[in-house]
Short mmCIF file of C-alpha atoms in Angstrom, two decimals:
data_model
loop_
_atom_site.label_atom_id
_atom_site.label_comp_id
_atom_site.label_asym_id
_atom_site.label_seq_id
_atom_site.Cartn_x
_atom_site.Cartn_y
_atom_site.Cartn_z
CA MET J 1 82.07 122.33 117.45
CA PRO J 2 82.10 123.22 113.76
CA ASN J 3 84.88 125.19 112.11
CA THR J 4 84.27 128.82 113.10
CA SER J 5 86.66 130.60 110.72
CA PRO J 6 84.67 133.14 108.68
CA PRO J 7 83.96 131.78 105.20
CA THR J 8 84.56 133.91 102.14
CA VAL J 9 83.56 133.12 98.59
CA LYS J 10 87.16 133.42 97.37
CA LYS J 11 88.49 131.27 100.21
CA GLU J 12 85.94 128.52 99.63
CA LEU J 13 86.59 128.65 95.90
CA TYR J 14 90.23 127.71 96.50
CA GLY J 15 89.11 124.59 98.34
CA TRP J 16 86.76 123.48 95.59
CA ILE J 17 89.42 124.20 92.97
CA GLY J 18 91.75 121.85 94.86
CA VAL J 19 89.05 119.17 95.00
CA THR J 20 88.26 119.61 91.29
CA VAL J 21 91.92 119.26 90.33
CA PHE J 22 92.08 116.00 92.27
CA LEU J 23 88.86 114.75 90.65
CA LEU J 24 90.46 115.27 87.24
CA VAL J 25 93.56 113.38 88.38
CA ASN J 26 91.32 110.67 89.82
CA ALA J 27 89.44 110.29 86.53
CA TRP J 28 92.70 110.14 84.59
CA PHE J 29 94.18 107.50 86.89
CA LEU J 30 91.07 105.31 86.86
CA ASN J 31 91.00 105.49 83.07
CA PHE J 32 94.66 104.47 83.00
CA ASN J 33 94.39 101.77 85.67
CA ALA J 34 91.01 100.13 85.14
CA PHE J 35 91.83 98.53 81.80
CA ARG J 36 95.33 97.19 82.52
CA GLY J 37 94.03 93.73 83.33
CA PHE J 38 90.66 92.00 82.90
CA ASN J 39 90.01 89.45 85.64
CA PHE J 40 87.66 87.00 83.92
CA PHE J 41 86.73 85.21 87.14
CA ASP J 42 85.83 88.28 89.23
CA PHE J 43 84.79 90.89 86.67
CA GLY J 44 82.99 88.61 84.24
CA CYS J 45 80.55 87.06 86.70
CA PHE J 46 79.23 90.40 87.99
CA MET J 47 78.96 91.78 84.47
CA ASP J 48 77.01 88.67 83.50
CA ALA J 49 74.78 88.98 86.59
CA THR J 50 73.99 92.55 85.54
CA TRP J 51 73.33 91.32 81.98
CA ARG J 52 70.89 88.81 83.45
CA ILE J 53 68.79 91.35 85.37
CA MET J 54 68.76 93.70 82.38
CA HIS J 55 67.18 90.88 80.38
CA GLY J 56 64.47 90.06 82.87
CA GLN J 57 66.11 87.47 85.09
CA LYS J 58 65.70 87.84 88.85
CA PRO J 59 68.51 87.08 91.29
CA TYR J 60 67.82 84.24 93.74
CA THR J 61 64.95 83.02 91.52
CA ASP J 62 66.35 82.63 88.00
CA PHE J 63 69.97 82.29 89.06
CA ILE J 64 71.84 81.65 92.30
CA PHE J 65 73.31 84.80 93.79
CA PHE J 66 74.80 84.83 97.29
CA VAL J 67 75.34 88.55 97.89
CA GLY J 68 72.96 91.50 98.04
CA PRO J 69 71.46 92.72 94.75
CA VAL J 70 72.01 96.49 94.99
CA HIS J 71 75.44 96.50 93.33
CA LEU J 72 73.95 94.83 90.24
CA TYR J 73 71.31 97.53 89.89
CA MET J 74 73.92 100.25 90.33
CA CYS J 75 75.93 98.68 87.50
CA ALA J 76 72.78 98.29 85.40
CA ILE J 77 72.16 102.05 85.49
CA PHE J 78 75.52 102.74 83.86
CA TYR J 79 75.19 99.89 81.36
CA LEU J 80 71.76 101.18 80.34
CA LEU J 81 73.14 104.67 79.82
CA PHE J 82 76.45 103.81 78.18
CA GLY J 83 76.14 100.21 76.96
CA PHE J 84 78.12 97.18 78.04
CA GLY J 85 81.78 98.02 77.79
CA LYS J 86 84.70 100.07 79.01
CA TRP J 87 82.94 103.43 78.92
CA ALA J 88 80.20 102.34 81.35
CA VAL J 89 82.79 100.87 83.72
CA LEU J 90 84.85 104.06 83.70
CA VAL J 91 81.86 106.37 84.22
CA HIS J 92 80.68 104.18 87.11
CA LEU J 93 84.09 104.41 88.79
CA VAL J 94 84.44 108.14 88.26
CA ALA J 95 80.86 108.99 89.26
CA VAL J 96 80.84 107.04 92.53
CA SER J 97 84.33 108.06 93.63
CA SER J 98 83.76 111.71 92.66
CA ALA J 99 80.50 111.84 94.61
CA LEU J 100 82.23 110.41 97.67
CA VAL J 101 85.17 112.81 97.42
CA ALA J 102 82.84 115.81 97.10
CA LEU J 103 80.75 114.64 100.06
CA THR J 104 83.88 114.07 102.14
CA TYR J 105 85.11 117.58 101.42
CA ARG J 106 81.73 119.14 102.21
CA VAL J 107 81.49 117.34 105.56
CA ALA J 108 85.15 117.89 106.46
CA ARG J 109 84.91 121.59 105.63
CA LYS J 110 82.23 122.01 108.31
CA TYR J 111 84.84 121.18 110.94
CA LEU J 112 88.30 121.58 109.40
CA SER J 113 90.41 124.13 107.56
CA ILE J 114 90.47 124.04 103.77
CA PRO J 115 93.90 122.34 103.53
CA LEU J 116 92.90 119.54 105.92
CA ALA J 117 89.51 119.11 104.22
CA VAL J 118 91.21 118.80 100.83
CA LEU J 119 93.83 116.44 102.27
CA THR J 120 91.25 114.02 103.69
CA SER J 121 89.21 114.21 100.48
CA VAL J 122 92.23 113.28 98.35
CA LEU J 123 93.01 110.38 100.70
CA THR J 124 89.39 109.25 100.44
CA GLY J 125 89.46 109.22 96.65
CA ILE J 126 92.74 107.34 96.36
CA ALA J 127 92.05 104.71 99.02
CA PHE J 128 88.45 104.08 98.00
CA TYR J 129 88.77 102.88 94.39
CA TRP J 130 92.38 103.01 93.22
CA PRO J 131 93.52 99.59 94.61
CA VAL J 132 90.42 97.98 93.04
CA SER J 133 89.90 100.09 89.90
CA HIS J 134 86.73 98.22 88.99
CA PRO J 135 83.10 98.66 90.15
CA TRP J 136 82.99 96.37 93.17
CA TYR J 137 80.34 95.45 95.70
CA ASP J 138 82.48 96.18 98.78
CA GLN J 139 82.93 99.75 97.59
CA SER J 140 79.25 100.08 96.68
CA ALA J 141 78.24 98.91 100.17
CA HIS J 142 80.67 101.35 101.82
CA PHE J 143 79.36 104.18 99.64
CA TRP J 144 75.85 103.76 101.05
CA GLY J 145 77.11 103.26 104.59
CA LEU J 146 79.23 106.40 104.37
CA LEU J 147 76.23 108.32 103.07
CA ALA J 148 74.43 107.52 106.35
CA PHE J 149 77.53 108.39 108.35
CA TYR J 150 78.06 111.70 106.52
CA ALA J 151 74.40 112.69 106.87
CA TYR J 152 74.69 112.38 110.63
CA LEU J 153 78.03 114.19 110.81
CA PHE J 154 77.00 117.04 108.50
CA TRP J 155 73.67 117.95 110.11
CA TYR J 156 74.59 117.35 113.74
CA PRO J 157 73.69 119.19 115.96
CA PHE J 158 70.18 119.13 114.55
CA GLU J 159 68.53 122.53 114.44
CA ARG J 160 64.95 121.27 114.49
CA ASN J 161 63.14 118.08 115.43
CA ARG J 162 61.90 117.72 111.86
CA GLN J 163 65.47 117.85 110.56
CA ALA J 164 66.53 115.23 113.12
CA PHE J 165 63.73 112.92 112.02
CA TRP J 166 64.52 113.16 108.30
CA VAL J 167 68.24 112.69 108.84
CA GLY J 168 67.27 109.53 110.71
CA VAL J 169 65.12 108.43 107.76
CA LEU J 170 67.94 109.08 105.27
CA SER J 171 70.52 107.27 107.37
CA GLY J 172 68.23 104.32 108.13
CA SER J 173 67.49 103.87 104.43
CA ALA J 174 71.17 104.14 103.48
CA VAL J 175 72.41 101.51 105.95
CA ILE J 176 69.78 99.02 104.75
CA ILE J 177 70.83 99.64 101.15
CA SER J 178 74.40 99.01 102.31
CA LEU J 179 73.26 95.77 103.97
CA MET J 180 71.50 94.69 100.77
CA THR J 181 74.69 95.38 98.84
CA LYS J 182 77.09 93.38 101.03
CA THR J 183 75.96 91.95 104.33
CA ASN J 184 79.22 92.06 106.29
CA VAL J 185 79.57 95.77 105.48
CA GLY J 186 75.98 96.83 106.10
CA THR J 187 75.70 94.94 109.37
CA THR J 188 78.52 97.06 110.83
CA TYR J 189 77.14 100.44 109.79
CA ILE J 190 73.70 99.69 111.28
CA PRO J 191 74.70 99.48 114.99
CA LEU J 192 77.18 102.36 114.68
CA ILE J 193 74.72 104.82 113.16
CA PHE J 194 71.89 103.65 115.41
CA PHE J 195 74.01 104.15 118.54
CA MET J 196 75.01 107.67 117.46
CA PHE J 197 71.34 108.58 117.04
CA LEU J 198 70.53 106.96 120.38
CA ILE J 199 72.98 109.19 122.28
CA SER J 200 72.02 112.38 120.44
CA PRO J 201 69.91 115.00 122.27
CA ASN J 202 67.17 114.57 119.64
CA PHE J 203 66.97 110.79 120.03
CA GLN J 204 63.16 111.01 120.32
CA ARG J 205 63.18 112.05 116.65
CA THR J 206 66.33 110.48 115.21
CA VAL J 207 65.65 106.94 116.45
CA PRO J 208 62.06 106.74 115.10
CA GLY J 209 63.28 108.29 111.85
CA PHE J 210 66.05 105.70 111.64
CA PHE J 211 63.56 102.84 112.05
CA VAL J 212 61.12 104.36 109.55
CA GLY J 213 63.87 104.71 106.94
CA ALA J 214 65.33 101.27 107.63
CA PHE J 215 62.05 99.36 107.52
CA SER J 216 60.79 101.31 104.50
CA ALA J 217 63.95 100.57 102.52
CA LEU J 218 63.93 96.93 103.60
CA ILE J 219 60.29 96.41 102.59
CA VAL J 220 60.76 98.11 99.21
CA LEU J 221 63.88 96.08 98.41
CA LEU J 222 62.35 92.77 99.49
CA VAL J 223 59.20 93.44 97.45
CA CYS J 224 61.34 94.27 94.41
CA LEU J 225 63.25 91.01 94.87
CA GLY J 226 60.01 89.06 94.60
CA ASN J 227 61.36 86.07 96.52
CA PRO J 228 62.64 87.10 99.97
CA ALA J 229 62.82 83.47 101.13
CA ALA J 230 65.23 82.56 98.32
CA PHE J 231 67.29 85.69 99.06
CA TYR J 232 67.61 84.69 102.72
CA ASN J 233 68.42 81.09 101.85
CA GLN J 234 71.14 81.88 99.33
CA THR J 235 72.65 84.86 101.13
CA PHE J 236 72.55 83.81 104.77
CA GLN J 237 71.91 80.08 105.01
CA THR J 238 73.43 78.15 102.12
CA PHE J 239 76.82 79.85 102.16
CA SER J 240 77.04 80.40 105.93
CA ILE J 241 78.86 77.13 106.57
CA PRO J 242 79.77 76.96 110.30
CA SER J 243 83.38 75.92 109.68
CA GLN J 244 83.91 78.82 107.25
CA THR J 245 82.22 81.28 109.62
CA ILE J 246 84.48 80.19 112.49
CA GLN J 247 87.51 80.48 110.22
CA ARG J 248 86.58 84.05 109.27
CA PHE J 249 86.13 85.14 112.89
CA LEU J 250 89.20 83.34 114.22
CA PRO J 251 91.60 86.23 113.39
CA PHE J 252 89.85 88.43 115.97
CA VAL J 253 91.62 86.54 118.77
CA TYR J 254 95.02 87.65 117.43
CA ILE J 255 96.44 91.08 118.27
CA PRO J 256 97.99 91.67 114.78
CA THR J 257 94.45 91.72 113.37
CA TYR J 258 93.86 95.07 115.06
CA LEU J 259 96.95 96.54 113.41
CA LEU J 260 95.71 95.94 109.86
CA ASN J 261 96.12 98.71 107.30
CA GLU J 262 97.60 101.29 109.69
CA TYR J 263 94.31 102.55 111.16
CA TRP J 264 95.80 102.11 114.62
CA VAL J 265 98.45 104.78 114.05
CA GLY J 266 95.98 107.61 113.59
CA LEU J 267 93.86 106.25 116.43
CA LEU J 268 96.78 106.32 118.89
CA VAL J 269 97.71 109.89 117.91
CA MET J 270 94.11 110.99 118.43
CA LEU J 271 93.79 109.23 121.79
CA TYR J 272 96.96 110.91 123.01
CA ALA J 273 95.80 114.34 121.82
CA ILE J 274 92.38 114.14 123.52
CA ARG J 275 93.43 112.22 126.63
CA SER J 276 92.63 115.01 129.10
CA HIS J 277 89.46 116.28 127.43
CA TRP J 278 87.93 113.16 125.88
CA LYS J 279 84.56 113.94 127.44
CA LYS J 280 84.45 117.15 125.37
CA VAL J 281 84.64 115.11 122.18
CA PHE J 282 82.88 111.96 123.39
CA ARG J 283 80.68 111.77 120.28
CA LEU J 284 83.70 111.97 117.97
CA LEU J 285 85.59 109.46 120.11
CA ILE J 286 82.75 106.95 119.74
CA LEU J 287 82.55 107.59 116.00
CA SER J 288 86.30 107.16 115.55
CA LEU J 289 86.39 103.93 117.54
CA GLY J 290 83.31 102.74 115.64
CA VAL J 291 84.81 103.40 112.21
CA TYR J 292 88.08 101.77 113.33
CA ALA J 293 86.16 98.66 114.43
CA LEU J 294 84.11 98.76 111.23
CA ALA J 295 87.26 98.92 109.09
CA ILE J 296 88.88 95.97 110.87
CA PHE J 297 85.69 93.88 110.85
CA THR J 298 84.91 94.36 107.16
CA THR J 299 88.54 93.69 106.22
CA VAL J 300 88.75 90.44 108.16
CA THR J 301 85.31 89.09 107.20
CA GLY J 302 85.48 90.13 103.54
CA SER J 303 86.93 88.21 100.63
CA MET J 304 89.02 91.06 99.23
CA LYS J 305 92.77 90.93 99.70
CA THR J 306 93.53 92.57 103.06
CA THR J 307 96.08 95.07 101.77
CA ALA J 308 93.62 96.37 99.16
CA ASN J 309 90.70 96.73 101.55
CA ILE J 310 91.32 100.35 102.59
CA PRO J 311 88.19 102.32 101.55
CA LEU J 312 87.82 103.94 104.99
CA TRP J 313 91.24 105.55 105.25
CA GLY J 314 89.91 108.97 104.26
CA PRO J 315 86.74 109.09 106.42
CA PHE J 316 88.66 107.71 109.41
CA MET J 317 91.45 110.29 109.15
CA MET J 318 88.83 113.03 108.76
CA LEU J 319 87.28 111.97 112.09
CA VAL J 320 90.68 111.86 113.78
CA PHE J 321 91.54 115.36 112.55
CA ILE J 322 88.17 116.68 113.73
CA ALA J 323 88.55 115.18 117.22
CA VAL J 324 92.04 116.66 117.65
CA ALA J 325 90.85 120.06 116.41
CA GLN J 326 87.80 120.03 118.69
CA VAL J 327 89.83 119.72 121.91
CA ARG J 328 92.16 122.59 121.07
CA PRO J 329 89.86 125.39 122.39
CA HIS J 330 89.75 123.59 125.75
CA LEU J 331 93.54 123.49 126.19
CA THR J 332 94.66 126.12 128.70
CA THR J 333 98.42 125.62 128.75
CA THR J 334 100.97 126.40 126.07
CA ARG J 335 102.46 122.93 126.42
CA ARG J 336 99.16 121.22 125.65
CA GLN J 337 98.54 123.52 122.70
CA ILE J 338 101.99 122.70 121.31
CA GLU J 339 101.28 118.99 121.80
CA ASN J 340 98.02 119.43 119.92
CA SER J 341 99.81 121.12 117.03
CA ILE J 342 102.42 118.35 116.95
CA CYS J 343 99.67 115.71 116.87
CA THR J 344 98.01 117.54 113.99
CA GLY J 345 101.33 117.65 112.17
CA LEU J 346 101.87 113.93 112.73
CA LEU J 347 98.41 113.24 111.33
CA VAL J 348 99.21 115.36 108.26
CA ILE J 349 102.41 113.37 107.70
CA LEU J 350 100.50 110.12 108.20
CA SER J 351 97.88 111.23 105.68
CA PHE J 352 100.53 111.99 103.06
CA LEU J 353 102.16 108.61 103.69
CA LEU J 354 98.78 106.89 103.32
CA ILE J 355 98.14 108.80 100.08
CA CYS J 356 101.47 107.61 98.66
CA ASN J 357 100.88 104.07 99.90
CA GLY J 358 97.33 104.00 98.53
CA ALA J 359 98.56 105.22 95.16
CA LEU J 360 101.20 102.46 95.07
CA ARG J 361 98.58 99.84 95.96
CA GLY J 362 96.41 101.25 93.21
CA PHE J 363 99.21 101.17 90.65
CA ALA J 364 99.84 97.53 91.63
CA LEU J 365 96.11 96.67 91.26
CA GLU J 366 96.47 95.22 94.74
CA ALA J 367 92.96 93.77 94.95
CA TRP J 368 93.61 91.36 92.08
CA THR J 369 97.01 90.00 93.14
CA TYR J 370 95.55 87.17 95.23
CA GLY J 371 96.79 83.61 94.73
CA ASN J 372 99.98 84.79 93.00
CA ILE J 373 97.87 85.94 90.04
CA ASP J 374 99.44 88.56 87.78
CA PRO J 375 96.75 91.26 87.56
CA PHE J 376 98.21 92.87 84.46
CA GLY J 377 97.28 91.79 80.97
CA THR J 378 99.48 91.74 77.89
CA TYR J 379 96.85 90.89 75.28
CA PRO J 380 94.52 93.65 74.03
CA MET J 381 91.03 92.18 73.66
CA LYS J 382 89.51 92.34 70.18
CA THR J 383 85.86 91.62 71.01
CA LYS J 384 83.83 94.82 70.63
CA GLN J 385 82.62 95.27 74.23
CA LEU J 386 86.11 94.78 75.70
CA LYS J 387 88.18 96.11 72.81
CA GLY J 388 91.56 97.32 74.01
CA TRP J 389 91.12 96.01 77.57
CA LEU J 390 94.31 94.13 78.41
CA ALA J 391 93.91 90.50 79.47
CA ASN J 392 95.90 87.36 80.12
CA GLN J 393 97.27 86.24 76.76
CA ARG J 394 95.97 82.65 76.78
CA THR J 395 92.54 83.48 78.17
CA GLY J 396 92.05 86.60 76.08
CA GLU J 397 92.88 84.78 72.85
CA ALA J 398 90.48 81.98 73.76
CA VAL J 399 87.64 84.39 74.53
CA ASP J 400 88.08 86.26 71.25
CA HIS J 401 88.16 82.94 69.38
CA LEU J 402 85.04 81.57 71.11
CA VAL J 403 83.10 84.80 70.60
CA ALA J 404 83.95 84.88 66.89
CA TYR J 405 82.97 81.23 66.44
CA LEU J 406 79.68 81.50 68.33
CA ASP J 407 78.77 84.71 66.51
CA GLU J 408 79.22 82.93 63.18
CA TYR J 409 77.80 79.48 63.86
CA ALA J 410 75.44 79.69 66.84
CA SER J 411 71.94 81.07 66.55
CA LYS J 412 70.98 83.70 69.10
CA ASP J 413 68.12 81.39 70.08
CA ASP J 414 70.53 78.56 70.88
CA SER J 415 71.10 77.96 74.57
CA LEU J 416 74.62 78.36 75.92
CA LEU J 417 76.04 77.03 79.19
CA VAL J 418 79.39 78.28 80.46
CA LEU J 419 80.95 75.76 82.86
CA THR J 420 84.10 77.71 83.56
CA ASP J 421 85.17 81.23 84.55
CA LEU J 422 84.09 82.83 81.26
CA GLN J 423 80.58 84.00 82.24
CA ILE J 424 81.38 87.12 80.24
CA LEU J 425 80.72 85.05 77.08
CA TYR J 426 76.95 85.36 77.51
CA LEU J 427 76.89 89.10 77.00
CA LEU J 428 79.78 89.13 74.53
CA THR J 429 77.82 86.76 72.25
CA HIS J 430 74.41 88.29 73.07
CA HIS J 431 73.08 84.97 74.35
CA GLN J 432 70.64 84.65 77.21
CA SER J 433 72.51 83.64 80.34
CA TYR J 434 71.76 80.06 81.33
CA LYS J 435 69.21 79.94 84.16
CA GLY J 436 69.20 77.74 87.24
CA ILE J 437 72.92 78.02 87.98
CA PRO J 438 75.11 80.28 90.16
CA PHE J 439 76.29 83.56 88.68
CA ASN J 440 79.80 82.12 89.04
CA PHE J 441 81.43 78.78 89.78
CA ALA J 442 84.20 77.83 92.21
CA ASP J 443 85.41 74.27 92.58
CA GLY J 444 83.97 72.68 95.71
CA LYS J 445 82.41 75.95 96.92
CA VAL J 446 79.94 77.30 94.35
CA PRO J 447 77.42 75.84 94.03
CA SER J 448 77.47 74.96 97.71
CA PRO J 449 78.21 71.25 98.30
CA GLY J 450 75.13 69.16 99.00
CA PRO J 451 71.54 70.01 98.01
CA GLN J 452 72.44 73.09 95.97
CA THR J 453 74.98 71.21 93.86
CA GLU J 454 72.44 68.46 93.22
CA GLN J 455 69.80 71.06 92.34
CA VAL J 456 72.09 72.65 89.74
CA ARG J 457 73.07 69.25 88.34
CA ARG J 458 69.44 68.15 87.93
CA TYR J 459 68.52 71.43 86.26
CA ILE J 460 71.31 71.10 83.68
CA LEU J 461 70.43 67.47 82.95
CA SER J 462 66.77 68.37 82.45
CA HIS J 463 67.60 71.47 80.35
CA PRO J 464 70.48 70.33 78.11
CA PRO J 465 72.04 73.37 76.43
CA ASP J 466 72.85 73.54 72.73
CA TRP J 467 76.41 74.70 73.41
CA VAL J 468 78.77 74.25 76.37
CA VAL J 469 82.04 76.03 77.12
CA THR J 470 84.36 74.41 79.64
CA HIS J 471 88.03 73.75 80.37
CA ARG J 472 89.92 71.38 78.11
CA ASN J 473 91.90 69.84 80.95
CA PRO J 474 90.38 69.32 84.41
CA LEU J 475 93.90 69.19 85.83
CA TYR J 476 94.52 72.79 84.73
CA GLN J 477 94.97 74.85 87.88
CA SER J 478 92.25 77.47 88.21
CA LEU J 479 89.37 78.21 90.56
CA VAL J 480 86.87 76.45 88.29
CA SER J 481 88.79 73.93 86.19
CA LYS J 482 87.19 70.97 88.00
CA ILE J 483 83.60 72.26 88.01
CA VAL J 484 82.41 69.56 85.58
CA LEU J 485 83.68 66.89 87.98
CA HIS J 486 82.21 68.76 90.96
CA LEU J 487 78.78 68.75 89.31
CA GLY J 488 79.06 65.14 88.15
CA LEU J 489 78.53 66.07 84.49
CA GLN J 490 81.55 64.41 82.90
CA GLU J 491 79.66 61.36 81.59
CA PHE J 492 76.77 63.55 80.39
CA LEU J 493 79.09 65.76 78.33
CA GLU J 494 81.18 62.89 76.96
CA LYS J 495 78.09 61.00 75.82
CA ASP J 496 75.87 63.74 74.43
CA TYR J 497 78.26 66.46 73.22
CA ALA J 498 80.89 66.72 70.53
CA SER J 499 84.00 68.86 70.56
CA ILE J 500 83.67 71.64 67.99
CA THR J 501 86.57 74.02 68.54
CA TRP J 502 89.12 74.88 71.15
CA LEU J 503 91.95 77.25 71.89
CA ASN J 504 94.47 77.21 74.72
CA ASP J 505 92.67 76.14 77.93
CA TYR J 506 89.03 76.25 76.76
CA ILE J 507 86.85 74.07 74.58
CA LEU J 508 83.46 74.53 72.92
CA LEU J 509 81.07 71.56 72.84
CA LYS J 510 77.91 71.17 70.78
CA LYS J 511 74.94 68.97 71.57
CA ILE J 512 74.61 65.83 69.44
CA LYS J 513 71.05 66.07 68.14
CA ASP J 514 70.48 62.32 68.00
CA SER J 515 71.20 62.00 71.71
CA PHE J 516 67.99 63.74 72.75
#
């Protein structure tokens, strides 16, 4: 049952003013937080992958890419409009998070009072992007999945069969886009949204619409990829190593897994509040349980640090509030009504605690604290595209040095191969990204051991680059410091390349002309 309080223009204006104030705070915080530390390993590879597609390269064909392509094209839109650099990153963050906050408020307002709708919208904005503070493919996938979820929640109950069909089309398209952004996220939205359409009174229209939207989006995206077989191989086969798959699913046998990120607290409060009238809110109960399961599944199977993977806090709490509010008209005793009010109050307190906790995780840049890495930089980058972005002192100095040297001495037609975690060098030096290799490297993991590693090795040997950037010391502890050894290229580089310049942990090599 939707919120039945009579709307007034003045009353609704107060709600949107509250949302707008938060959006301004959100933009300020993202501007403050996003440039406090540049993670060369994680940020650079996706920026380079976007650089590649903007210069005609195709993922899965021209370079190895083991996640869905949609996030790259989302990034490309902002880079096309604002150029490669801090401004495009900030606008991307603000635009996506602002759209989600506004959508959350609009959907929540259908069912909840203005204060609760604003509260859940603020929680959504903080939890979604603050702990990451960088355009990231998990968030992009959740954005499209939530679009499908919100479409269903906003238009239900459907007034006409035509409306039911087109909501199905919209939702089906959105979940496939989510799947083609990040598979472990999209695969959880698909069954949830499909089941909700299946149990709706208009299922004769919603289900066909869902399939029409899903298959249409899938066909369009696969045609645009140009090589669906390579997409399937790199995304699902090559990196789906059985031992790693088992390791990712193993946590589901442990009870603490289901207590991750405090979702269980709101769920228990809701279950207590609706215990006698759960049939009255069966649809909301299924949705709440579904989003809870979705949140746990995507957290456990994803690569993001668990404590930073909280993008569903806001939507989940919105559902919980709605379910508790929906049973209130069916409560006939004063005691039950008081219990309902207490449960609502507890959920409000929980939401404020989550807002504070999410803000702290954002301030700590929680997503980038894995492996005891300090996410905060102390060195302001000097290279134009990243100017002012704080970075690790040793790495930042090396990047600025290498960019300056290559700009002065390397022709733009010279080929460059980056065998380290500095994929960002391609776009910083305006060189074409080296084809035939993964969009990033990780010792012993990327490229995948076996045929893919041999394929990359053969390609490099048959297409020797003019310049190579790698680590000076293979014993240096990083995720990619041993990639030359992993690819079996040590003898090749020692024989055919000369050291030209170096700084800190990185070295630039140049091909010896007489060797070829």
